Amino acid sequence: MTLSELAYCGVPAVLVPFPHAAEDHQFANATAFAADGRALVVRHEPKDEPGTLTRLAETLDAALTGTMLVAMRTSAQKDAGNNPASAIVDTIEKLIGRKPA
């Protein structure tokens, strides 16, 4: 749900997926979400907690300096506010002739 909320609000993010989630789905989702530049992903390695914290600090430093945050915000906001449920209903209504094309 977090990714849905971030997408809807157009908020860029640094994501640290829970490493013990079933089938590592949080990492897969975070990676897909970050693919177009609206987020950065830091892989949490439980056996290397200091390394994870270092990577997180480096990622935050990079995101908060220069133009990266602006680029992430621009990418995050391109689909902000879109309502997929309304789009689906509109398409169905057009297909059944209840709404003009």
mmCIF file of C-alpha atoms in Angstrom:
data_model
loop_
_atom_site.group_PDB
_atom_site.id
_atom_site.type_symbol
_atom_site.label_atom_id
_atom_site.label_comp_id
_atom_site.label_asym_id
_atom_site.label_seq_id
_atom_site.Cartn_x
_atom_site.Cartn_y
_atom_site.Cartn_z
ATOM 1 C CA MET A 1 0.000 0.000 0.000
ATOM 2 C CA THR A 2 2.869 2.380 0.684
ATOM 3 C CA LEU A 3 3.947 2.336 -2.935
ATOM 4 C CA SER A 4 0.380 3.032 -4.059
ATOM 5 C CA GLU A 5 0.158 5.985 -1.702
ATOM 6 C CA LEU A 6 3.530 7.351 -2.815
ATOM 7 C CA ALA A 7 2.490 7.043 -6.460
ATOM 8 C CA TYR A 8 -0.886 8.693 -5.904
ATOM 9 C CA CYS A 9 0.640 11.604 -3.973
ATOM 10 C CA GLY A 10 3.606 11.969 -6.328
ATOM 11 C CA VAL A 11 6.169 11.726 -3.557
ATOM 12 C CA PRO A 12 9.721 10.547 -4.268
ATOM 13 C CA ALA A 13 11.163 8.073 -1.787
ATOM 14 C CA VAL A 14 14.150 6.133 -0.572
ATOM 15 C CA LEU A 15 12.874 2.611 0.003
ATOM 16 C CA VAL A 16 14.394 0.012 2.328
ATOM 17 C CA PRO A 17 12.338 -3.146 1.746
ATOM 18 C CA PHE A 18 11.873 -5.657 4.572
ATOM 19 C CA PRO A 19 14.334 -8.436 3.705
ATOM 20 C CA HIS A 20 12.256 -11.256 5.213
ATOM 21 C CA ALA A 21 9.053 -10.589 3.264
ATOM 22 C CA ALA A 22 7.617 -13.607 1.484
ATOM 23 C CA GLU A 23 9.560 -14.367 -1.693
ATOM 24 C CA ASP A 24 11.354 -11.025 -1.257
ATOM 25 C CA HIS A 25 8.325 -9.343 -2.839
ATOM 26 C CA GLN A 26 9.007 -5.977 -1.192
ATOM 27 C CA PHE A 27 12.388 -5.739 -2.890
ATOM 28 C CA ALA A 28 10.873 -6.732 -6.250
ATOM 29 C CA ASN A 29 8.100 -4.145 -5.877
ATOM 30 C CA ALA A 30 10.506 -1.424 -4.739
ATOM 31 C CA THR A 31 12.832 -2.123 -7.663
ATOM 32 C CA ALA A 32 9.953 -1.919 -10.139
ATOM 33 C CA PHE A 33 8.730 1.296 -8.502
ATOM 34 C CA ALA A 34 12.212 2.806 -8.715
ATOM 35 C CA ALA A 35 12.770 1.807 -12.346
ATOM 36 C CA ASP A 36 11.443 5.110 -13.714
ATOM 37 C CA GLY A 37 13.392 7.286 -11.298
ATOM 38 C CA ARG A 38 10.768 8.099 -8.683
ATOM 39 C CA ALA A 39 12.536 6.226 -5.899
ATOM 40 C CA LEU A 40 15.852 4.835 -4.783
ATOM 41 C CA VAL A 41 16.198 1.396 -3.224
ATOM 42 C CA VAL A 42 18.620 0.397 -0.497
ATOM 43 C CA ARG A 43 18.921 -3.351 -0.041
ATOM 44 C CA HIS A 44 18.848 -4.295 3.648
ATOM 45 C CA GLU A 45 21.363 -7.000 4.420
ATOM 46 C CA PRO A 46 20.558 -8.248 7.937
ATOM 47 C CA LYS A 47 23.964 -9.916 8.268
ATOM 48 C CA ASP A 48 25.673 -6.604 7.431
ATOM 49 C CA GLU A 49 23.754 -4.008 9.424
ATOM 50 C CA PRO A 50 26.627 -1.449 9.381
ATOM 51 C CA GLY A 51 26.893 -1.840 5.594
ATOM 52 C CA THR A 52 23.148 -1.285 5.200
ATOM 53 C CA LEU A 53 23.308 1.862 7.316
ATOM 54 C CA THR A 54 26.285 3.135 5.322
ATOM 55 C CA ARG A 55 24.487 2.520 2.012
ATOM 56 C CA LEU A 56 21.379 4.246 3.356
ATOM 57 C CA ALA A 57 23.385 7.281 4.492
ATOM 58 C CA GLU A 58 25.162 7.485 1.131
ATOM 59 C CA THR A 59 21.872 7.155 -0.756
ATOM 60 C CA LEU A 60 20.194 9.855 1.332
ATOM 61 C CA ASP A 61 23.196 12.140 0.895
ATOM 62 C CA ALA A 62 23.081 11.681 -2.881
ATOM 63 C CA ALA A 63 19.312 12.195 -3.021
ATOM 64 C CA LEU A 64 19.359 15.351 -0.931
ATOM 65 C CA THR A 65 22.179 17.087 -2.744
ATOM 66 C CA GLY A 66 22.323 18.296 -6.296
ATOM 67 C CA THR A 67 19.487 17.760 -8.715
ATOM 68 C CA MET A 68 18.606 14.134 -7.947
ATOM 69 C CA LEU A 69 15.711 14.998 -5.610
ATOM 70 C CA VAL A 70 14.232 17.393 -8.176
ATOM 71 C CA ALA A 71 14.448 14.712 -10.872
ATOM 72 C CA MET A 72 12.893 12.120 -8.555
ATOM 73 C CA ARG A 73 10.052 14.505 -7.650
ATOM 74 C CA THR A 74 9.385 15.258 -11.328
ATOM 75 C CA SER A 75 9.256 11.549 -12.125
ATOM 76 C CA ALA A 76 7.074 10.807 -9.096
ATOM 77 C CA GLN A 77 4.571 13.529 -9.963
ATOM 78 C CA LYS A 78 3.990 12.531 -13.580
ATOM 79 C CA ASP A 79 1.236 10.078 -12.602
ATOM 80 C CA ALA A 80 0.199 11.669 -9.315
ATOM 81 C CA GLY A 81 -3.491 11.926 -8.662
ATOM 82 C CA ASN A 82 -4.405 9.443 -11.357
ATOM 83 C CA ASN A 83 -7.273 7.303 -10.240
ATOM 84 C CA PRO A 84 -6.944 3.865 -11.822
ATOM 85 C CA ALA A 85 -10.340 2.722 -10.547
ATOM 86 C CA SER A 86 -12.061 5.653 -12.276
ATOM 87 C CA ALA A 87 -10.136 4.969 -15.467
ATOM 88 C CA ILE A 88 -11.297 1.342 -15.422
ATOM 89 C CA VAL A 89 -14.924 2.348 -14.837
ATOM 90 C CA ASP A 90 -14.726 4.949 -17.641
ATOM 91 C CA THR A 91 -13.366 2.342 -20.045
ATOM 92 C CA ILE A 92 -16.074 -0.170 -19.145
ATOM 93 C CA GLU A 93 -18.800 2.448 -19.531
ATOM 94 C CA LYS A 94 -17.448 3.396 -22.958
ATOM 95 C CA LEU A 95 -17.322 -0.260 -24.018
ATOM 96 C CA ILE A 96 -20.925 -0.924 -22.999
ATOM 97 C CA GLY A 97 -22.124 2.323 -24.537
ATOM 98 C CA ARG A 98 -23.080 4.135 -21.351
ATOM 99 C CA LYS A 99 -20.513 6.874 -21.906
ATOM 100 C CA PRO A 100 -19.466 8.600 -25.142
ATOM 101 C CA ALA A 101 -16.032 7.633 -26.450
#
